mmCIF file of C-alpha atoms and ligand atoms in Angstrom:
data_model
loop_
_atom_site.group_PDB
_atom_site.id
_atom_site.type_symbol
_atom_site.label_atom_id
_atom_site.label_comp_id
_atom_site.label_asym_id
_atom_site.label_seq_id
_atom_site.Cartn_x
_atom_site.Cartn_y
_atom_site.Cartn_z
ATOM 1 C CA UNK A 1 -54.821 121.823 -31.486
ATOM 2 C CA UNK A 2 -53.192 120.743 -34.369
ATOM 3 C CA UNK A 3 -49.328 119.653 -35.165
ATOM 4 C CA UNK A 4 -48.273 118.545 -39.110
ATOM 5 C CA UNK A 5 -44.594 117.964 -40.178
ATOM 6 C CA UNK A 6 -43.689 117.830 -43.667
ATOM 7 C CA UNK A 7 -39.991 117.203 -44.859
ATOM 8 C CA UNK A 8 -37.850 119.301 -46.968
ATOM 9 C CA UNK A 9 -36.022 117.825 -49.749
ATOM 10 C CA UNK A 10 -32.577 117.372 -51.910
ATOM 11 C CA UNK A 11 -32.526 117.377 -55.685
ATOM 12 C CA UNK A 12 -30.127 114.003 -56.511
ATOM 13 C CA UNK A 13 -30.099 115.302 -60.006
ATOM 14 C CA UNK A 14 -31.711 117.404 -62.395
ATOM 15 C CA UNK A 15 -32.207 120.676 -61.108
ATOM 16 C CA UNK A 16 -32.331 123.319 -63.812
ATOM 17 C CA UNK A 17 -32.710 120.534 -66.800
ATOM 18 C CA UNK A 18 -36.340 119.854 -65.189
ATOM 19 C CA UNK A 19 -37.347 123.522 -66.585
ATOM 20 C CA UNK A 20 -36.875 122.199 -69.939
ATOM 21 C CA UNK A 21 -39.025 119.179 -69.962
ATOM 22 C CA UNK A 22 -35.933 116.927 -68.806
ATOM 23 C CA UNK A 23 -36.252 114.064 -65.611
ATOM 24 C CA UNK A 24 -35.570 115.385 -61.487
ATOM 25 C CA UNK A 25 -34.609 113.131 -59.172
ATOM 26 C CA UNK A 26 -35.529 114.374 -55.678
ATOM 27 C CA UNK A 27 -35.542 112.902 -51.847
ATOM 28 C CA UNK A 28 -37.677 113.937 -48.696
ATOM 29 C CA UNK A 29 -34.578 114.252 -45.982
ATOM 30 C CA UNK A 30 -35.214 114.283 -42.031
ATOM 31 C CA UNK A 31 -35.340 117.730 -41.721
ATOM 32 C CA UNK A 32 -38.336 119.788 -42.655
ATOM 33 C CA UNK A 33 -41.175 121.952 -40.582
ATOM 34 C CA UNK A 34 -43.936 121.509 -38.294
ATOM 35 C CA UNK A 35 -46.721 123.592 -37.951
ATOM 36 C CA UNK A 36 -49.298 123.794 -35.372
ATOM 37 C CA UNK A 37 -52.841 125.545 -35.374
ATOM 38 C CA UNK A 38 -55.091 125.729 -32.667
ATOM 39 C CA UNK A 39 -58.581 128.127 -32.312
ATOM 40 C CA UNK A 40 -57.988 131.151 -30.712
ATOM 41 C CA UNK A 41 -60.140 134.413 -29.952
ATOM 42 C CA UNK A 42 -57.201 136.649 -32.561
ATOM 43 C CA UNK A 43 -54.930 135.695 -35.710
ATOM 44 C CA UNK A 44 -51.300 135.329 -35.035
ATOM 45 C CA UNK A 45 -48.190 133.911 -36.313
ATOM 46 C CA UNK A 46 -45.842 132.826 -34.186
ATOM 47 C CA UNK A 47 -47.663 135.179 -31.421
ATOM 48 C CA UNK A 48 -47.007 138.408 -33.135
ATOM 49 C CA UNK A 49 -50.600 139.534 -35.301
ATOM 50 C CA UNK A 50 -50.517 137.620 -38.176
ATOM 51 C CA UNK A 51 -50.035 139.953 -41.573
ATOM 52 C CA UNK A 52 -51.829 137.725 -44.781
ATOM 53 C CA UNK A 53 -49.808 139.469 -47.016
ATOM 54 C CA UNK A 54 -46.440 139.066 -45.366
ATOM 55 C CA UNK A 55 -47.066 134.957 -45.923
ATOM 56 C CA UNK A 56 -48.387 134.663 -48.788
ATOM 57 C CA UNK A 57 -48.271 130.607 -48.666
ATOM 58 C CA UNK A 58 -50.114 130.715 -45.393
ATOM 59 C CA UNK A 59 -52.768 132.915 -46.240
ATOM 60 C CA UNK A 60 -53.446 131.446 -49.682
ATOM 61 C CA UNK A 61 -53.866 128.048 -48.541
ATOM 62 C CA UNK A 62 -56.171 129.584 -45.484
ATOM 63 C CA UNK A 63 -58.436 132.166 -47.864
ATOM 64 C CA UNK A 64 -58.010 130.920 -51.248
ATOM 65 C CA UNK A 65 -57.803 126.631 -50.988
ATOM 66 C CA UNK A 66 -59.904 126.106 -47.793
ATOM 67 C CA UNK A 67 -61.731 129.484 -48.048
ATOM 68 C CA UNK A 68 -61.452 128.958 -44.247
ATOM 69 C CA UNK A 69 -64.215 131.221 -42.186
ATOM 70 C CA UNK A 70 -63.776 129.445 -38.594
ATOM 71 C CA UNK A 71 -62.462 130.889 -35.868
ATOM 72 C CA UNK A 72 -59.402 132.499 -36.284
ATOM 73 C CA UNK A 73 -56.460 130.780 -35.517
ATOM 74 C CA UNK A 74 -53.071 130.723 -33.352
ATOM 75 C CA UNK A 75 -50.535 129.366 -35.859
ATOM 76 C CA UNK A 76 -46.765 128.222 -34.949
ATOM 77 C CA UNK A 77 -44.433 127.259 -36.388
ATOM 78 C CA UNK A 78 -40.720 125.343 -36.331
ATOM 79 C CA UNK A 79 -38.159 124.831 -39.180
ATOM 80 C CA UNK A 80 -35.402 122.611 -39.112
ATOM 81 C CA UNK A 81 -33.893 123.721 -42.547
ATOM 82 C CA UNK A 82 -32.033 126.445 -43.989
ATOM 83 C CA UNK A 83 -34.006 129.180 -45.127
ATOM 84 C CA UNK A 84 -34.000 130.313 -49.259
ATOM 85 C CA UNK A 85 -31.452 127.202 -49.353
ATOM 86 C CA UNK A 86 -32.812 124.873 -51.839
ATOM 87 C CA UNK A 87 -34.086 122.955 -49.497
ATOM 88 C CA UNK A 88 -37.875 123.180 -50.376
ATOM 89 C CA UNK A 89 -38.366 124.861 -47.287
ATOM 90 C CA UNK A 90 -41.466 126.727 -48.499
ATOM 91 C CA UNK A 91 -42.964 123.881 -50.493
ATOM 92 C CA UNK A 92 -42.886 122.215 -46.665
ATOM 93 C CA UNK A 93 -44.675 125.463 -44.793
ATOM 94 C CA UNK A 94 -47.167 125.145 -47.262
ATOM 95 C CA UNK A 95 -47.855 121.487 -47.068
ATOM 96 C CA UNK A 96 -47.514 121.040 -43.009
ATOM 97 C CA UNK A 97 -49.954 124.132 -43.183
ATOM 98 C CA UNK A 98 -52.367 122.777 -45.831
ATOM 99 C CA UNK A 99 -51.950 119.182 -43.733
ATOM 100 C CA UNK A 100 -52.884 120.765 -40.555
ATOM 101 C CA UNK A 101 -55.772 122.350 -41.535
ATOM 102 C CA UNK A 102 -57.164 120.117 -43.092
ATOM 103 C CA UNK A 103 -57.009 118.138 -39.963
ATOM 104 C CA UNK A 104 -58.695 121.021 -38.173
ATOM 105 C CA UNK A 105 -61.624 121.401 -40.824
ATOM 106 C CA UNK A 106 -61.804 117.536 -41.244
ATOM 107 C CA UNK A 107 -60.980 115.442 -38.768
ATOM 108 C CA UNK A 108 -62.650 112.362 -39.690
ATOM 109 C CA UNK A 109 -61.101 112.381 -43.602
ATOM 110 C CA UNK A 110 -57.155 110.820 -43.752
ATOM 111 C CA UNK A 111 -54.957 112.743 -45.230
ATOM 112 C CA UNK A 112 -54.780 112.461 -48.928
ATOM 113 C CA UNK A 113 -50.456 112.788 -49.437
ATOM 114 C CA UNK A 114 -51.507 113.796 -53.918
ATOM 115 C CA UNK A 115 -54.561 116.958 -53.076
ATOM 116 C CA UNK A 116 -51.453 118.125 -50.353
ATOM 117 C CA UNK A 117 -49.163 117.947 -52.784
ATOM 118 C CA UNK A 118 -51.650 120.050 -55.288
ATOM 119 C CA UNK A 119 -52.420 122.625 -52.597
ATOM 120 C CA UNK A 120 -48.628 122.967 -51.746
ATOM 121 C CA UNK A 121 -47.924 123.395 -55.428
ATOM 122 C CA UNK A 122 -50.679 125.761 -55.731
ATOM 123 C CA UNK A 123 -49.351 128.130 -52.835
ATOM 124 C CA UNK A 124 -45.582 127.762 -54.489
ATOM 125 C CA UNK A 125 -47.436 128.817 -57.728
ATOM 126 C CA UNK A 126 -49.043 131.685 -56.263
ATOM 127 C CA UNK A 127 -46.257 132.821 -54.219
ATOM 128 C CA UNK A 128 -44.091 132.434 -57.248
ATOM 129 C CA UNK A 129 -45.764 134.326 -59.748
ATOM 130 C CA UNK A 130 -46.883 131.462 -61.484
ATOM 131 C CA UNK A 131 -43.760 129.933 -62.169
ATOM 132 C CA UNK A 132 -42.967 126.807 -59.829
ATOM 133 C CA UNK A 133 -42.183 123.412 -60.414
ATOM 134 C CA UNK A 134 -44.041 120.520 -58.325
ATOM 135 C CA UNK A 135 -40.813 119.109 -57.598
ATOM 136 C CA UNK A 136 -40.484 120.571 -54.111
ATOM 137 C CA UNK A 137 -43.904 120.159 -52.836
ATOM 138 C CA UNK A 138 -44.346 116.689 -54.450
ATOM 139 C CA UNK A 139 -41.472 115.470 -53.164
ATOM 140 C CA UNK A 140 -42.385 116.576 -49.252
ATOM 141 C CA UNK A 141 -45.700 115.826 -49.355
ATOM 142 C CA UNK A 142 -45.146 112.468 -51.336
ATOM 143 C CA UNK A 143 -41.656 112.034 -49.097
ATOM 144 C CA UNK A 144 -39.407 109.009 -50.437
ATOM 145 C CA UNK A 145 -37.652 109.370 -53.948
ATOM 146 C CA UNK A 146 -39.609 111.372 -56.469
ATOM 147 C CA UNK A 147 -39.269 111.734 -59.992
ATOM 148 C CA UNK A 148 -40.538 114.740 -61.946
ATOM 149 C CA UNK A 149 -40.423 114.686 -65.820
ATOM 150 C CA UNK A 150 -42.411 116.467 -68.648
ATOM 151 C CA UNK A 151 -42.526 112.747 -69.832
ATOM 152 C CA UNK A 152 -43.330 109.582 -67.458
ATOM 153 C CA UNK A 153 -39.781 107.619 -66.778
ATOM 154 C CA UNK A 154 -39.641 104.200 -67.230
ATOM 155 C CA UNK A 155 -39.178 101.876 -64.271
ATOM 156 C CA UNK A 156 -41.283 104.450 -61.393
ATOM 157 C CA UNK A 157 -44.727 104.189 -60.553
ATOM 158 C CA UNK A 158 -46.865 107.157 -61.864
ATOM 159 C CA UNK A 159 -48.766 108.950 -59.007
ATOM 160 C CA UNK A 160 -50.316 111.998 -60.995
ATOM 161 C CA UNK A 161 -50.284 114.790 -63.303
ATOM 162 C CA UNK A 162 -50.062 118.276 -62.521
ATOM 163 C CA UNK A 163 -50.367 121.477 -65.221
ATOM 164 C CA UNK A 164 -49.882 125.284 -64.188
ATOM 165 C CA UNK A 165 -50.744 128.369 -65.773
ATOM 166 C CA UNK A 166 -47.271 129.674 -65.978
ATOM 167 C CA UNK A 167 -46.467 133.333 -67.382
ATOM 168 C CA UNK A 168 -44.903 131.502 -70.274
ATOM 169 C CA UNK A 169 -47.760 129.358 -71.277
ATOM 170 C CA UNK A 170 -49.326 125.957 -69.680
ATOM 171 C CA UNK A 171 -47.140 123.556 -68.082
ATOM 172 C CA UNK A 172 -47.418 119.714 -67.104
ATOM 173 C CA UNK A 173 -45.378 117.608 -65.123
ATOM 174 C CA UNK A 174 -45.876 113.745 -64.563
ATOM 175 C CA UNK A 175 -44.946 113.075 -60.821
ATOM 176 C CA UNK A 176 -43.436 109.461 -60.833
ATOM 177 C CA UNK A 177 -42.103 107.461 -57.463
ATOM 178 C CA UNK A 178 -39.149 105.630 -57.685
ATOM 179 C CA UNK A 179 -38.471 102.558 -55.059
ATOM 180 C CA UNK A 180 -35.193 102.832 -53.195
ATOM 181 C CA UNK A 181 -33.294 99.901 -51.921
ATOM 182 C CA UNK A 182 -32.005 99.400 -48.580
ATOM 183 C CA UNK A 183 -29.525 102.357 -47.624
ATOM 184 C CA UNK A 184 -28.551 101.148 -44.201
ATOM 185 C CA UNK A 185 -25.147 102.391 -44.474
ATOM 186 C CA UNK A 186 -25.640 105.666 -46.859
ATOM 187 C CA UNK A 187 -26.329 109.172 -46.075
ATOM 188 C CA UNK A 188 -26.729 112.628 -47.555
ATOM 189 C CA UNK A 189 -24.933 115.171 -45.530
ATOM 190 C CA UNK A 190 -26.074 119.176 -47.193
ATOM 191 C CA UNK A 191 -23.848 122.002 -46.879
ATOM 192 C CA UNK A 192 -25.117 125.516 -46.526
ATOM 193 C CA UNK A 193 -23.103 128.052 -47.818
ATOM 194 C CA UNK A 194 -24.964 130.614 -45.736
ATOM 195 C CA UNK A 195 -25.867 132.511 -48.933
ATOM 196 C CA UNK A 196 -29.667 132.797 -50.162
ATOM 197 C CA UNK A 197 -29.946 130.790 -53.613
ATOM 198 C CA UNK A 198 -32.132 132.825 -55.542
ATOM 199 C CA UNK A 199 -34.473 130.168 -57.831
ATOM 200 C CA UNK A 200 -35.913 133.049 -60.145
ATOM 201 C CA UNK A 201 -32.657 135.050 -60.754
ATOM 202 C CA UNK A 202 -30.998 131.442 -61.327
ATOM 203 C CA UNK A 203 -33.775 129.772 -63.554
ATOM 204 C CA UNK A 204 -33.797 133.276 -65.602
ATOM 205 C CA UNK A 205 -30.094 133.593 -65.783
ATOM 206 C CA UNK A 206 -29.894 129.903 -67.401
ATOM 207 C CA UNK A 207 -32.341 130.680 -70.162
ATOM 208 C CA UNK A 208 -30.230 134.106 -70.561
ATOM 209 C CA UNK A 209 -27.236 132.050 -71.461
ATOM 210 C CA UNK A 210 -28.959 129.377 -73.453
ATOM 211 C CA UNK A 211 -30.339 132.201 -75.815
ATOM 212 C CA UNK A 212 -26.712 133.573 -76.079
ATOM 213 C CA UNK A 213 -25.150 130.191 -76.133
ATOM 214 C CA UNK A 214 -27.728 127.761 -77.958
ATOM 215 C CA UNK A 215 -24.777 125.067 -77.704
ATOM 216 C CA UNK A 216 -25.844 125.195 -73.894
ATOM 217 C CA UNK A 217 -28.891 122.855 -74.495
ATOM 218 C CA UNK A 218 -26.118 120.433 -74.846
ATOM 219 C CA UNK A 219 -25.391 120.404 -71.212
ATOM 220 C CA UNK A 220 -28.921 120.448 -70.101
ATOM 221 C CA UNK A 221 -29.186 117.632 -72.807
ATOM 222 C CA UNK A 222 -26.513 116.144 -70.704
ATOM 223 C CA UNK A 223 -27.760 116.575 -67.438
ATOM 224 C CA UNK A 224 -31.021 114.788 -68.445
ATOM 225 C CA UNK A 225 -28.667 111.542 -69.142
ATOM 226 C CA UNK A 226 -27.265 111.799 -66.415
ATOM 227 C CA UNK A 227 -30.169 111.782 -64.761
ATOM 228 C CA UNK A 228 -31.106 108.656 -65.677
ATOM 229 C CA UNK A 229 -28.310 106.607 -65.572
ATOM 230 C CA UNK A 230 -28.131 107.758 -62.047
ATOM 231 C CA UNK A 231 -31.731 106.957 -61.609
ATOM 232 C CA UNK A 232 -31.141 103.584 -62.860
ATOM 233 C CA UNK A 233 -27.682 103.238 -60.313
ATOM 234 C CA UNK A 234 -30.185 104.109 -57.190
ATOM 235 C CA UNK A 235 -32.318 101.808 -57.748
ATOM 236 C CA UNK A 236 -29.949 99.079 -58.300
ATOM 237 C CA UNK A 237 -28.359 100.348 -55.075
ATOM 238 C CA UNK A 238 -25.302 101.167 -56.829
ATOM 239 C CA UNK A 239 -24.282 103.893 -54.761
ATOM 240 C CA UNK A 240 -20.872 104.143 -55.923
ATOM 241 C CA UNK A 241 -22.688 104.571 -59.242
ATOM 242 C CA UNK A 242 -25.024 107.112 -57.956
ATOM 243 C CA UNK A 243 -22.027 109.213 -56.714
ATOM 244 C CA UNK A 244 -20.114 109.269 -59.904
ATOM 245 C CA UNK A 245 -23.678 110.773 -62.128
ATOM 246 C CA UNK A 246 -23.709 113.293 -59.235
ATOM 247 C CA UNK A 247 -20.265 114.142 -60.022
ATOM 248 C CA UNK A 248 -20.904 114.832 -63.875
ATOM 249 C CA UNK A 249 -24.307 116.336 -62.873
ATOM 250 C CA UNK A 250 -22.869 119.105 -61.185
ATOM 251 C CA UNK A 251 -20.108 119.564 -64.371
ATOM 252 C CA UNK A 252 -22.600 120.289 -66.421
ATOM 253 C CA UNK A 253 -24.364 122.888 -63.675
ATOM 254 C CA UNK A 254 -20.657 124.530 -63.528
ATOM 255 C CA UNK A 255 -20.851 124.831 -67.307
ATOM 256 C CA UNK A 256 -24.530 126.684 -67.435
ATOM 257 C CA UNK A 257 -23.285 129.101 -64.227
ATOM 258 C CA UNK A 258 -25.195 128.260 -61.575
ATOM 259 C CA UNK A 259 -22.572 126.899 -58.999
ATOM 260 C CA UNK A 260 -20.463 129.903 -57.010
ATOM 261 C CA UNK A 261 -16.918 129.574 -55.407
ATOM 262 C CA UNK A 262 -18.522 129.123 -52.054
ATOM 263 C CA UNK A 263 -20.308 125.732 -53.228
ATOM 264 C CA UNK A 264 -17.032 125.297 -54.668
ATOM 265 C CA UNK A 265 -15.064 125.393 -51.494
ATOM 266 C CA UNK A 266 -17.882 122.757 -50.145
ATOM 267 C CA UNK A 267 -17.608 120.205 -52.678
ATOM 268 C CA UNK A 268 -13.683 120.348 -52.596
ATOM 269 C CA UNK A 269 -13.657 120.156 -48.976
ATOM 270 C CA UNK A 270 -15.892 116.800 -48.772
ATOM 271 C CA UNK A 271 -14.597 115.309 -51.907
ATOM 272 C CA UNK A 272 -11.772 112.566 -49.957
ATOM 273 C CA UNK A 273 -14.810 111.296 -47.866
ATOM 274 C CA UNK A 274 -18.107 111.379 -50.535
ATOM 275 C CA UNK A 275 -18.943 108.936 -53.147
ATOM 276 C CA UNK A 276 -20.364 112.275 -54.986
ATOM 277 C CA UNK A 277 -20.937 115.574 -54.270
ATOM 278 C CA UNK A 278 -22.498 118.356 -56.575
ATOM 279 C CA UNK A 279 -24.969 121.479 -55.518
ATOM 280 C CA UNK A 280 -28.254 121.075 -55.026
ATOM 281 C CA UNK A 281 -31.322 123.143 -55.985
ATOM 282 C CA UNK A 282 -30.813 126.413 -57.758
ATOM 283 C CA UNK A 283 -27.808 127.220 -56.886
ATOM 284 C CA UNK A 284 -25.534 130.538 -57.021
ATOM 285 C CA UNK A 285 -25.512 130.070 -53.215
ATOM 286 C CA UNK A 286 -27.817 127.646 -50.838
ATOM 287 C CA UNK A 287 -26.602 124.208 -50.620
ATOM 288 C CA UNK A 288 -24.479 121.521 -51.774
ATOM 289 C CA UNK A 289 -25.018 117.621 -51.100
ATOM 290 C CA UNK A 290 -22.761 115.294 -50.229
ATOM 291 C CA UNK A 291 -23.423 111.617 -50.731
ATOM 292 C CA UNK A 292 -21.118 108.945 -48.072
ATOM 293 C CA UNK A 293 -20.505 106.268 -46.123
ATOM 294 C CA UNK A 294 -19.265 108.938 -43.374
ATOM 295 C CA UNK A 295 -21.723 111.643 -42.473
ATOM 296 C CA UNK A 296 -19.502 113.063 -38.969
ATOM 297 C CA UNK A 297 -16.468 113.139 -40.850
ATOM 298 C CA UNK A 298 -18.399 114.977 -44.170
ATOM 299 C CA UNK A 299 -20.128 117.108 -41.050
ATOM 300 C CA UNK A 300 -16.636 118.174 -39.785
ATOM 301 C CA UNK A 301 -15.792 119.397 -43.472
ATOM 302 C CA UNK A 302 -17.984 121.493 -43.990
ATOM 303 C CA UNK A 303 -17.675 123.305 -40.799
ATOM 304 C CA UNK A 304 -13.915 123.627 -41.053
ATOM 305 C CA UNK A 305 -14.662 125.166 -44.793
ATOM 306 C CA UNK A 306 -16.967 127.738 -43.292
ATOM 307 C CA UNK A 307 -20.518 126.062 -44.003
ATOM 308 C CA UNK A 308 -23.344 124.933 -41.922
ATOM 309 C CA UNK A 309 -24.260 120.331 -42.395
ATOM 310 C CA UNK A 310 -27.228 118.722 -41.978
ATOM 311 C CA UNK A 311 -27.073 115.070 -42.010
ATOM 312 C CA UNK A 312 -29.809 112.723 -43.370
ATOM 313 C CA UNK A 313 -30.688 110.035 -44.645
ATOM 314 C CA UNK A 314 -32.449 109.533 -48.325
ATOM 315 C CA UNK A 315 -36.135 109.286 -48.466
ATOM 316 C CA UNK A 316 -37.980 109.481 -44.812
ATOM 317 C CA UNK A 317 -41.432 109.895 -45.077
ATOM 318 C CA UNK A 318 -43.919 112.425 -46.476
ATOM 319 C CA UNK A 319 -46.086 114.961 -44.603
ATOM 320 C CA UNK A 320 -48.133 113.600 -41.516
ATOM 321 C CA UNK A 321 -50.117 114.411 -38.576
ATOM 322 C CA UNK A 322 -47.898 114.324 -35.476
ATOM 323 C CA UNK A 323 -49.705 112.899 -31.930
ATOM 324 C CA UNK A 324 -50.520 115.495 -29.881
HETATM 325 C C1 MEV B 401 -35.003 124.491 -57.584
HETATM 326 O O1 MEV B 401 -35.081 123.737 -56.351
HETATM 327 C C2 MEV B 401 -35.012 123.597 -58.773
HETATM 328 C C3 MEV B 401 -34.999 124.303 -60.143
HETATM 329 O O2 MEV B 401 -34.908 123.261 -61.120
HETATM 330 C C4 MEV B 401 -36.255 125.137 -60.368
HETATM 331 C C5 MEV B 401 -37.548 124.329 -60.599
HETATM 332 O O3 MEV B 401 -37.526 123.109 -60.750
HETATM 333 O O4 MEV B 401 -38.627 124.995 -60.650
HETATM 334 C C6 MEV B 401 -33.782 125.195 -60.294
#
């Protein structure tokens, strides 16, 4: 038997923007999912028969990466995020399931945390119709702070490369790591609105409006800036700095459409306690983020305003084998 836990994440800044070649900042939070595997005489998923094509992340990374032929397997598995939330909850099912198995197949090998974050990317991919970014998985396989860029950012230490196939054309990506200071008294706290955020119907709906509105690129211009002068502010440990770029990040991601009045109500209703606050991921539902000095009382908010907290702090770390 085999247990691996990999985290989800929160976009700091640059969702959206990142489609167009501009810098993400991303961190792995507490919170992510666990999957164990253990040989067993049938297939099942969380003991009901398991259906490849129902889970498509799970059976590529079974057939397809590890063109696994053993015996078949009992597979379970436990989420602590928000489903369809922005929370890279898939990107971590894929890489706790590629982690596991690989542990399974290949005991004696470690765990290498960049061919994870490949196979995670490659089940996104796949699952996606070819159109992913390696943000997510990166960032949860990787865990800490993670920056994503069509261009390598000054000031973070390159890990690796990574081109798709996309519908669209070939993509690449440079996967950077950025160091982050000493947080002892900082949090994140998300706020689920309890509405799916869908990332297709949001990434297409933004290149809709650019090609109506070409004046648009301005904001994703914008949000690219921001990005890294709030970049620069975390890893000063300027947090009051950090909160202000996430407050002009999510301007600009009002101005291209993707926030909704129930994000709305969530950033409003943590605003007197957070040092910044702005949605997070691709919006038009799923969560916002909340960065503070005062996670309960940021908790309490966004209950009273109808949403669902998790509290955590920036940047635990990446997938793993958990003892048995
Ligand atoms: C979704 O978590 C982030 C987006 O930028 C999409 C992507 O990076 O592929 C909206």
């Amino acid at each position: 038997m085999v247990t691996a836990f990999a985290p989800g994440k929160c976009i700091l800044f640059g969702e959206h923007a990142v489609v167009y070649g501009q810098p993400a900042v991303a961190v792995s939070i507490d919170a992510g999912v666990e999957v164990t595997i253990s040989e067993s005489n049938k297939w099942s998923l969380e003991g009901m028969p398991f259906e490849p094509s129902r889970h498509p992340h799970i059976s590529h990374i079974i057939n397809d990466i590890f063109q696994y032929s053993g015996s078949p397997l009992e597979i379970d598995v436990k989420s602590g995020l928000f489903s369809a939330a922005g929370l890279g909850s898939s990107a971590a099912l894929s890489n706790s399931m590629g982690a596991a198995l690989h542990h399974l197949t290949k005991p004696e090998e470690p765990l290498d945390l960049i061919s994870l974050a490949r196979i995670g990317h490659s089940a996104e991919a796949n699952a996606q119709k070819g159109r992913a970014s390696p943000t997510d998985t990166a960032t949860s396989a990787l865990g800490g702070c993670v920056v994503v860029s069509g261009e390598r950012v000054e000031g973070t230490e390159h890990i690796f490369d990574s081109t798709l196939e996309t519908p669209e054309g070939s993509r690449s990506w440079s996967i950077c790591r950025a160091a982050l200071p000493e947080l002892e008294d900082i949090w994140i706290v998300l706020g689920f609105t309890g509405i799916g955020s869908p990332t297709g119907k949001m990434v297409a709906g933004v290149s809709e409006l650019i090609e109506r509105e070409p004046q648009r690129m301005d904001d994703i211009r914008a949000i690219g800036e921001i990005t890294s002068s709030g970049l620069e502010s975390l890893s000063e440990g300027n947090m009051e700095g950090v909160g202000l770029a996430m407050n002009s990040c999510h301007e600009r991601l009002r101005n291209i459409g993707v926030s909704c009045p129930e994000i709305e109500g969530l950033i409003s209703a943590v605003q007197n306690h957070s040092l910044g606050a702005k949605l997070t991921g691709a919006g038009g539902g799923g969560c916002m983020v909340s960065l503070t000095r005062h996670p309960r009382r940021v908790a309490e908010c966004i209950e009273i305003a109808g949403g669902k907290p998790l509290i955590s702090k920036l940047g635990s770390g990446g997938a793993r084998i958990l003892p048995q």
